[in-house]
mmCIF file of C-alpha atoms and ligand atoms in Angstrom:
data_model
loop_
_atom_site.group_PDB
_atom_site.id
_atom_site.type_symbol
_atom_site.label_atom_id
_atom_site.label_comp_id
_atom_site.label_asym_id
_atom_site.label_seq_id
_atom_site.Cartn_x
_atom_site.Cartn_y
_atom_site.Cartn_z
ATOM 1 C CA UNK S 198 41.239 33.250 -20.354
ATOM 2 C CA UNK S 199 38.882 35.679 -21.883
ATOM 3 C CA UNK S 200 39.968 39.159 -22.786
ATOM 4 C CA UNK S 201 38.271 41.959 -20.890
ATOM 5 C CA UNK S 202 36.304 43.113 -23.868
ATOM 6 C CA UNK S 203 34.880 39.496 -24.541
ATOM 7 C CA UNK S 204 34.322 38.517 -20.824
ATOM 8 C CA UNK S 205 30.581 38.304 -19.904
ATOM 9 C CA UNK S 206 29.863 40.665 -17.046
ATOM 10 C CA UNK S 207 28.341 39.159 -13.883
ATOM 11 C CA UNK S 208 30.004 35.785 -14.558
ATOM 12 C CA UNK S 209 27.696 34.736 -17.452
ATOM 13 C CA UNK S 210 30.098 32.081 -18.850
ATOM 14 C CA UNK S 211 29.255 30.518 -22.261
ATOM 15 C CA UNK S 212 27.973 27.011 -22.059
ATOM 16 C CA UNK S 213 30.411 24.179 -22.957
ATOM 17 C CA UNK S 214 30.587 23.687 -26.565
ATOM 18 C CA UNK S 215 29.715 20.000 -26.129
ATOM 19 C CA UNK S 216 26.128 20.828 -25.095
ATOM 20 C CA UNK S 217 24.024 20.829 -28.300
ATOM 21 C CA UNK S 218 20.964 22.959 -28.503
ATOM 22 C CA UNK S 219 17.842 21.077 -27.472
ATOM 23 C CA UNK S 220 15.380 20.462 -30.213
ATOM 24 C CA UNK S 221 12.088 18.697 -30.429
ATOM 25 C CA UNK S 222 13.727 15.933 -32.412
ATOM 26 C CA UNK S 223 16.260 15.450 -29.682
ATOM 27 C CA UNK S 224 13.511 15.410 -27.040
ATOM 28 C CA UNK S 225 11.592 12.752 -28.991
ATOM 29 C CA UNK S 226 14.872 10.858 -29.285
ATOM 30 C CA UNK S 227 15.514 11.013 -25.532
ATOM 31 C CA UNK S 228 11.923 9.819 -24.939
ATOM 32 C CA UNK S 229 12.410 6.956 -27.478
ATOM 33 C CA UNK S 230 15.642 5.866 -25.834
ATOM 34 C CA UNK S 231 14.361 6.158 -22.334
ATOM 35 C CA UNK S 232 16.947 8.982 -21.405
ATOM 36 C CA UNK S 233 15.250 10.975 -18.775
ATOM 37 C CA UNK S 234 14.370 14.632 -19.473
ATOM 38 C CA UNK S 235 15.302 16.996 -16.576
ATOM 39 C CA UNK S 236 13.125 20.167 -16.532
ATOM 40 C CA UNK S 237 12.900 22.903 -14.082
ATOM 41 C CA UNK S 238 11.012 26.276 -13.996
ATOM 42 C CA UNK S 239 12.939 29.562 -14.404
ATOM 43 C CA UNK S 240 11.738 33.073 -14.193
ATOM 44 C CA UNK S 241 14.855 35.214 -14.718
ATOM 45 C CA UNK S 242 17.988 35.525 -16.818
ATOM 46 C CA UNK S 243 20.518 34.591 -14.090
ATOM 47 C CA UNK S 244 18.891 31.497 -12.766
ATOM 48 C CA UNK S 245 18.117 30.354 -16.443
ATOM 49 C CA UNK S 246 21.801 30.699 -17.317
ATOM 50 C CA UNK S 247 23.018 28.840 -14.158
ATOM 51 C CA UNK S 248 20.371 25.983 -14.669
ATOM 52 C CA UNK S 249 21.461 25.612 -18.303
ATOM 53 C CA UNK S 250 25.112 25.347 -17.201
ATOM 54 C CA UNK S 251 24.047 22.599 -14.768
ATOM 55 C CA UNK S 252 22.611 20.611 -17.569
ATOM 56 C CA UNK S 253 18.937 21.119 -17.283
ATOM 57 C CA UNK S 254 17.249 20.002 -20.658
ATOM 58 C CA UNK S 255 14.207 22.171 -20.527
ATOM 59 C CA UNK S 256 13.264 25.352 -18.653
ATOM 60 C CA UNK S 257 9.560 26.139 -18.132
ATOM 61 C CA UNK S 258 8.503 29.765 -17.561
ATOM 62 C CA UNK S 259 5.566 28.509 -15.546
ATOM 63 C CA UNK S 260 2.704 30.565 -14.428
ATOM 64 C CA UNK S 261 3.770 29.358 -10.979
ATOM 65 C CA UNK S 262 5.649 32.682 -11.182
ATOM 66 C CA UNK S 263 2.395 34.221 -9.872
ATOM 67 C CA UNK S 264 2.957 32.511 -6.645
ATOM 68 C CA UNK S 265 6.858 32.407 -6.632
ATOM 69 C CA UNK S 266 7.631 35.917 -7.944
ATOM 70 C CA UNK S 267 4.397 37.943 -7.499
ATOM 71 C CA UNK S 268 3.198 36.719 -4.233
ATOM 72 C CA UNK S 269 -0.274 35.707 -5.516
ATOM 73 C CA UNK S 270 -2.193 32.815 -3.981
ATOM 74 C CA UNK S 271 -2.846 30.951 -7.257
ATOM 75 C CA UNK S 272 -1.828 31.187 -11.016
ATOM 76 C CA UNK S 273 -5.191 32.681 -11.890
ATOM 77 C CA UNK S 274 -4.135 36.233 -11.694
ATOM 78 C CA UNK S 275 -1.155 35.873 -14.059
ATOM 79 C CA UNK S 276 -1.585 37.827 -17.374
ATOM 80 C CA UNK S 277 -0.237 37.188 -20.808
ATOM 81 C CA UNK S 278 1.878 40.459 -20.642
ATOM 82 C CA UNK S 279 3.366 39.202 -17.366
ATOM 83 C CA UNK S 280 4.219 35.801 -18.992
ATOM 84 C CA UNK S 281 5.868 37.554 -21.925
ATOM 85 C CA UNK S 282 7.966 39.668 -19.599
ATOM 86 C CA UNK S 283 9.335 36.778 -17.730
ATOM 87 C CA UNK S 284 9.714 34.610 -20.883
ATOM 88 C CA UNK S 285 11.883 37.421 -22.355
ATOM 89 C CA UNK S 286 14.082 37.552 -19.353
ATOM 90 C CA UNK S 287 14.681 33.812 -19.346
ATOM 91 C CA UNK S 288 15.197 33.720 -23.140
ATOM 92 C CA UNK S 289 17.751 36.526 -22.953
ATOM 93 C CA UNK S 290 19.542 34.707 -20.081
ATOM 94 C CA UNK S 291 19.920 31.580 -22.213
ATOM 95 C CA UNK S 292 21.130 33.799 -25.144
ATOM 96 C CA UNK S 293 23.749 35.384 -23.067
ATOM 97 C CA UNK S 294 25.434 31.887 -22.330
ATOM 98 C CA UNK S 295 24.447 30.422 -25.722
ATOM 99 C CA UNK S 296 22.309 28.098 -23.705
ATOM 100 C CA UNK S 297 21.120 24.716 -24.960
ATOM 101 C CA UNK S 298 18.054 24.263 -22.921
ATOM 102 C CA UNK S 299 14.646 24.151 -24.556
ATOM 103 C CA UNK S 300 12.398 26.949 -23.543
ATOM 104 C CA UNK S 301 8.649 26.349 -22.669
ATOM 105 C CA UNK S 302 6.311 29.105 -21.523
ATOM 106 C CA UNK S 303 2.767 28.685 -20.026
ATOM 107 C CA UNK S 304 -0.183 30.154 -21.651
ATOM 108 C CA UNK S 305 -1.830 31.775 -18.553
ATOM 109 C CA UNK S 306 -5.448 31.577 -17.478
ATOM 110 C CA UNK S 307 -7.832 33.512 -19.784
ATOM 111 C CA UNK S 308 -5.419 33.563 -22.667
ATOM 112 C CA UNK S 309 -6.593 30.560 -24.553
ATOM 113 C CA UNK S 310 -9.927 29.348 -23.208
ATOM 114 C CA UNK S 311 -12.039 31.607 -25.497
ATOM 115 C CA UNK S 312 -11.201 30.279 -28.916
ATOM 116 C CA UNK S 313 -8.475 28.548 -30.734
ATOM 117 C CA UNK S 314 -7.704 31.859 -32.525
ATOM 118 C CA UNK S 315 -7.180 33.528 -29.172
ATOM 119 C CA UNK S 316 -4.875 30.635 -28.134
ATOM 120 C CA UNK S 317 -2.852 31.088 -31.360
ATOM 121 C CA UNK S 318 -2.507 34.892 -30.721
ATOM 122 C CA UNK S 319 -1.400 34.250 -27.216
ATOM 123 C CA UNK S 320 1.034 31.589 -28.204
ATOM 124 C CA UNK S 321 2.443 33.859 -30.933
ATOM 125 C CA UNK S 322 3.238 36.531 -28.177
ATOM 126 C CA UNK S 323 5.042 33.991 -26.136
ATOM 127 C CA UNK S 324 7.135 32.528 -28.994
ATOM 128 C CA UNK S 325 8.017 36.205 -30.035
ATOM 129 C CA UNK S 326 9.007 36.786 -26.428
ATOM 130 C CA UNK S 327 11.503 33.752 -26.839
ATOM 131 C CA UNK S 328 9.597 30.589 -26.075
ATOM 132 C CA UNK S 329 10.136 27.519 -28.208
ATOM 133 C CA UNK S 330 7.007 25.738 -27.104
ATOM 134 C CA UNK S 331 3.808 26.727 -25.239
ATOM 135 C CA UNK S 332 2.026 24.799 -22.476
ATOM 136 C CA UNK S 333 -1.644 24.811 -21.772
ATOM 137 C CA UNK S 334 -3.793 23.016 -19.177
ATOM 138 C CA UNK S 335 -6.588 20.437 -19.728
ATOM 139 C CA UNK S 336 -7.939 17.768 -21.817
ATOM 140 C CA UNK S 337 -11.270 17.301 -23.869
ATOM 141 C CA UNK S 338 -11.853 20.831 -25.253
ATOM 142 C CA UNK S 339 -8.158 21.669 -25.640
ATOM 143 C CA UNK S 340 -7.550 18.973 -28.184
ATOM 144 C CA UNK S 341 -8.855 21.094 -30.981
ATOM 145 C CA UNK S 342 -6.844 24.031 -29.781
ATOM 146 C CA UNK S 343 -3.611 21.904 -29.646
ATOM 147 C CA UNK S 344 -4.254 20.682 -33.203
ATOM 148 C CA UNK S 345 -4.935 24.202 -34.508
ATOM 149 C CA UNK S 346 -1.552 25.507 -32.994
ATOM 150 C CA UNK S 347 0.437 22.382 -33.854
ATOM 151 C CA UNK S 348 -0.609 22.448 -37.543
ATOM 152 C CA UNK S 349 0.492 26.185 -37.493
ATOM 153 C CA UNK S 350 3.957 25.332 -36.394
ATOM 154 C CA UNK S 351 3.784 25.962 -32.652
ATOM 155 C CA UNK S 352 5.180 23.169 -30.582
ATOM 156 C CA UNK S 353 2.741 22.351 -27.697
ATOM 157 C CA UNK S 354 3.097 20.854 -24.340
ATOM 158 C CA UNK S 355 -0.206 19.678 -22.783
ATOM 159 C CA UNK S 356 -0.885 19.414 -18.965
ATOM 160 C CA UNK S 357 -3.203 16.840 -17.380
ATOM 161 C CA UNK S 358 -3.889 15.679 -13.763
ATOM 162 C CA UNK S 359 -3.887 18.575 -11.136
ATOM 163 C CA UNK S 360 -4.219 21.642 -13.480
ATOM 164 C CA UNK S 361 -3.541 24.538 -11.144
ATOM 165 C CA UNK S 362 -5.619 27.122 -13.225
ATOM 166 C CA UNK S 363 -8.733 25.130 -12.594
ATOM 167 C CA UNK S 364 -7.952 24.489 -8.853
ATOM 168 C CA UNK S 365 -11.352 25.832 -7.797
ATOM 169 C CA UNK S 366 -13.195 23.618 -10.100
ATOM 170 C CA UNK S 367 -11.172 20.778 -8.832
ATOM 171 C CA UNK S 368 -11.735 21.483 -5.254
ATOM 172 C CA UNK S 369 -8.102 22.082 -4.150
ATOM 173 C CA UNK S 370 -4.575 20.818 -4.969
ATOM 174 C CA UNK S 371 -5.074 17.135 -4.683
ATOM 175 C CA UNK S 372 -4.182 14.062 -6.551
ATOM 176 C CA UNK S 373 -6.182 13.418 -9.683
ATOM 177 C CA UNK S 374 -7.152 10.118 -11.681
ATOM 178 C CA UNK S 375 -7.464 8.077 -8.342
ATOM 179 C CA UNK S 376 -10.634 6.244 -9.398
ATOM 180 C CA UNK S 377 -11.162 4.182 -12.547
ATOM 181 C CA UNK S 378 -13.370 6.654 -14.441
ATOM 182 C CA UNK S 379 -11.066 9.647 -14.084
ATOM 183 C CA UNK S 380 -7.961 7.520 -14.748
ATOM 184 C CA UNK S 381 -9.643 6.337 -17.999
ATOM 185 C CA UNK S 382 -10.523 9.883 -18.911
ATOM 186 C CA UNK S 383 -7.076 11.056 -18.356
ATOM 187 C CA UNK S 384 -5.570 8.216 -20.549
ATOM 188 C CA UNK S 385 -8.055 8.917 -23.260
ATOM 189 C CA UNK S 386 -7.180 12.705 -23.082
ATOM 190 C CA UNK S 387 -3.558 11.945 -23.326
ATOM 191 C CA UNK S 388 -3.954 9.881 -26.388
ATOM 192 C CA UNK S 389 -6.166 12.538 -28.043
ATOM 193 C CA UNK S 390 -3.629 15.266 -27.279
ATOM 194 C CA UNK S 391 -0.834 13.298 -28.740
ATOM 195 C CA UNK S 392 -2.938 12.582 -31.886
ATOM 196 C CA UNK S 393 -3.544 16.282 -32.059
ATOM 197 C CA UNK S 394 0.295 17.116 -32.195
ATOM 198 C CA UNK S 395 1.162 17.691 -28.478
ATOM 199 C CA UNK S 396 4.936 16.769 -28.425
ATOM 200 C CA UNK S 397 5.076 16.800 -24.527
ATOM 201 C CA UNK S 398 2.709 16.209 -21.634
ATOM 202 C CA UNK S 399 3.112 17.364 -18.060
ATOM 203 C CA UNK S 400 1.262 14.923 -15.702
ATOM 204 C CA UNK S 401 0.794 16.587 -12.309
ATOM 205 C CA UNK S 402 -0.111 14.793 -9.160
ATOM 206 C CA UNK S 403 -1.492 11.611 -10.542
ATOM 207 C CA UNK S 404 -0.932 8.173 -9.139
ATOM 208 C CA UNK S 405 2.449 6.726 -10.277
ATOM 209 C CA UNK S 406 0.898 3.548 -11.903
ATOM 210 C CA UNK S 407 -1.432 5.765 -13.973
ATOM 211 C CA UNK S 408 1.518 8.001 -15.089
ATOM 212 C CA UNK S 409 3.424 4.840 -15.977
ATOM 213 C CA UNK S 410 0.606 3.428 -18.041
ATOM 214 C CA UNK S 411 0.117 6.600 -19.889
ATOM 215 C CA UNK S 412 3.802 7.033 -20.595
ATOM 216 C CA UNK S 413 3.890 3.462 -22.063
ATOM 217 C CA UNK S 414 0.964 4.251 -24.289
ATOM 218 C CA UNK S 415 2.398 7.392 -25.821
ATOM 219 C CA UNK S 416 4.942 6.883 -28.535
ATOM 220 C CA UNK S 417 5.343 10.489 -29.889
ATOM 221 C CA UNK S 418 4.731 12.452 -26.680
ATOM 222 C CA UNK S 419 7.295 12.639 -23.889
ATOM 223 C CA UNK S 420 5.608 12.756 -20.533
ATOM 224 C CA UNK S 421 6.893 15.016 -17.683
ATOM 225 C CA UNK S 422 6.055 14.183 -14.227
ATOM 226 C CA UNK S 423 5.436 16.213 -11.165
ATOM 227 C CA UNK S 424 4.241 14.377 -8.113
ATOM 228 C CA UNK S 425 3.507 11.407 -10.629
ATOM 229 C CA UNK S 426 6.134 8.834 -9.696
ATOM 230 C CA UNK S 427 9.420 7.981 -11.594
ATOM 231 C CA UNK S 428 8.200 6.215 -14.665
ATOM 232 C CA UNK S 429 7.562 9.335 -16.836
ATOM 233 C CA UNK S 430 9.836 10.429 -19.512
ATOM 234 C CA UNK S 431 11.175 13.231 -17.493
ATOM 235 C CA UNK S 432 10.526 15.398 -14.298
ATOM 236 C CA UNK S 433 9.866 18.936 -13.573
ATOM 237 C CA UNK S 434 9.945 21.006 -10.246
ATOM 238 C CA UNK S 435 9.577 24.589 -9.265
ATOM 239 C CA UNK S 436 13.135 25.707 -9.032
ATOM 240 C CA UNK S 437 12.537 27.574 -5.810
ATOM 241 C CA UNK S 438 10.912 24.401 -4.193
ATOM 242 C CA UNK S 439 13.932 22.229 -5.006
ATOM 243 C CA UNK S 440 16.315 24.897 -3.684
ATOM 244 C CA UNK S 441 14.314 24.767 -0.403
ATOM 245 C CA UNK S 442 12.792 28.218 -0.559
ATOM 246 C CA UNK S 443 9.094 28.675 -0.409
ATOM 247 C CA UNK S 444 6.600 31.063 1.035
ATOM 248 C CA UNK S 445 4.346 28.205 2.283
ATOM 249 C CA UNK S 446 4.716 24.592 2.857
ATOM 250 C CA UNK S 447 6.157 22.648 -0.116
ATOM 251 C CA UNK S 448 4.330 19.814 -1.670
ATOM 252 C CA UNK S 449 5.452 16.429 -0.324
ATOM 253 C CA UNK S 450 6.874 15.329 -3.635
ATOM 254 C CA UNK S 451 9.486 17.956 -3.608
ATOM 255 C CA UNK S 452 13.008 17.105 -2.604
ATOM 256 C CA UNK S 453 15.318 19.907 -1.226
ATOM 257 C CA UNK S 454 18.450 19.588 -3.341
ATOM 258 C CA UNK S 455 20.199 22.318 -1.577
ATOM 259 C CA UNK S 456 20.478 20.240 1.541
ATOM 260 C CA UNK S 457 24.005 18.975 1.654
ATOM 261 C CA UNK S 458 25.003 20.681 -1.388
ATOM 262 C CA UNK S 459 27.878 23.198 -1.725
ATOM 263 C CA UNK S 460 25.803 25.937 -3.692
ATOM 264 C CA UNK S 461 22.896 26.582 -6.019
ATOM 265 C CA UNK S 462 24.694 25.208 -9.207
ATOM 266 C CA UNK S 463 25.736 22.032 -7.355
ATOM 267 C CA UNK S 464 22.102 21.555 -6.382
ATOM 268 C CA UNK S 465 20.857 21.991 -9.762
ATOM 269 C CA UNK S 466 23.490 19.510 -11.148
ATOM 270 C CA UNK S 467 22.394 17.003 -8.229
ATOM 271 C CA UNK S 468 18.725 17.410 -9.521
ATOM 272 C CA UNK S 469 19.776 16.703 -13.165
ATOM 273 C CA UNK S 470 21.937 13.592 -12.109
ATOM 274 C CA UNK S 471 18.978 12.307 -9.888
ATOM 275 C CA UNK S 472 16.498 12.698 -12.650
ATOM 276 C CA UNK S 473 18.783 11.001 -15.212
ATOM 277 C CA UNK S 474 19.605 8.026 -13.105
ATOM 278 C CA UNK S 475 16.043 7.722 -11.839
ATOM 279 C CA UNK S 476 16.789 8.294 -8.085
ATOM 280 C CA UNK S 477 14.397 11.207 -8.115
ATOM 281 C CA UNK S 478 11.606 10.891 -7.387
ATOM 282 C CA UNK S 479 10.941 8.247 -4.853
ATOM 283 C CA UNK S 480 8.310 5.822 -6.147
ATOM 284 C CA UNK S 481 6.336 6.200 -2.792
ATOM 285 C CA UNK S 482 5.586 9.808 -3.634
ATOM 286 C CA UNK S 483 1.866 9.258 -3.171
ATOM 287 C CA UNK S 484 2.150 8.713 0.502
ATOM 288 C CA UNK S 485 0.648 12.197 0.922
HETATM 289 O O1 KIV P 575 3.510 26.697 -13.633
HETATM 290 C C1 KIV P 575 4.285 25.841 -13.405
HETATM 291 O O2 KIV P 575 5.427 25.977 -12.820
HETATM 292 C C2 KIV P 575 3.985 24.523 -13.868
HETATM 293 C C3 KIV P 575 4.790 23.289 -13.439
HETATM 294 C C4 KIV P 575 4.855 23.096 -11.952
HETATM 295 C C5 KIV P 575 4.365 21.986 -14.102
HETATM 296 O O3 KIV P 575 3.013 24.246 -14.588
#
C-alpha cells in the first residue's frame, strides 16, 4: 500500500510497470505484426489517465473537442491556443500515472494551411505542450508539409477520407472514396503521404474495401480507421461517443461500450479488447 505522502490524490494510480511506453518503433512493429492499435480521443487529464490504465495504445487530442467540449457545431472554430491547452492537460494526466499511451494532437483549421513554415511553428507549439505526434488533414498539397515536418523530427499522422475541417467543401459528413476516381485519388494520396514520412494515417468514413486496400499497400504507415471497416491497422473513436454520451445523434459506426459495462474503465477495456480481437467494428459498417 502506498504511504500517504506518495499516494496520488484523486486516485491517479501509476500504470502497471509491465506496460512499456509507446514509441514510433513499437507502433510500426504492431502494424507489421498485425496487432491492432487501439486509439481514443482524450481531452482532459483524468480521462487520459483512465484510458491509459485501460490499455489504450494512443490518445488523440482531436479538434473534435470543439464539438465535444466547447459546444461548437464543427471543428473550424478551434484555435491553436485551445489545442495546446487541452494537449497540455492530457499530457499532464499521462505524466501523473507514468502513462504509456502515445499522444497525438490535431493541428487545427488555419494553423497549417498557409505555408509549411506555419505548419512547423504550429506543430512545435503542440509538441511543446506535450504531444508526441501531430495530425493534419488532407492529401495532395499536404504532402510537402508532411515531408517538411518529418524531416525536422516531428512525427506526423495524416488524415484522409472525411476530413471534418473541410466539411463545407465536401458537402457534409458523408462517406468519401465511393467512386473509382476518388478511391484512386485517395490511394495515391496515401502512398505519397507515406513516402513523405507520415508514420500514421487516419482513414475516416471510407468504404471498408478501400481502407483494406490502402492498408495492404502501406508498409511503413499504420492506418487507423473510423467508420472504415475492420481491416485497418487500428481503430479510433471519439471517447464520449463510445461512452454513449453525445449532444446530437452519434454516427452509425459508433458502438456504445458503456451498454452492459460496470463503469467507464471497464467500457474502455472492452473497447481495447474489441479492437485487438477484431470484433470492433462490424464489417457492415457502411450500411449507413
Ligand atoms: O478530431 C478528432 O477527434 C479526429 C478523430 C475523430 C479521428 O480527428
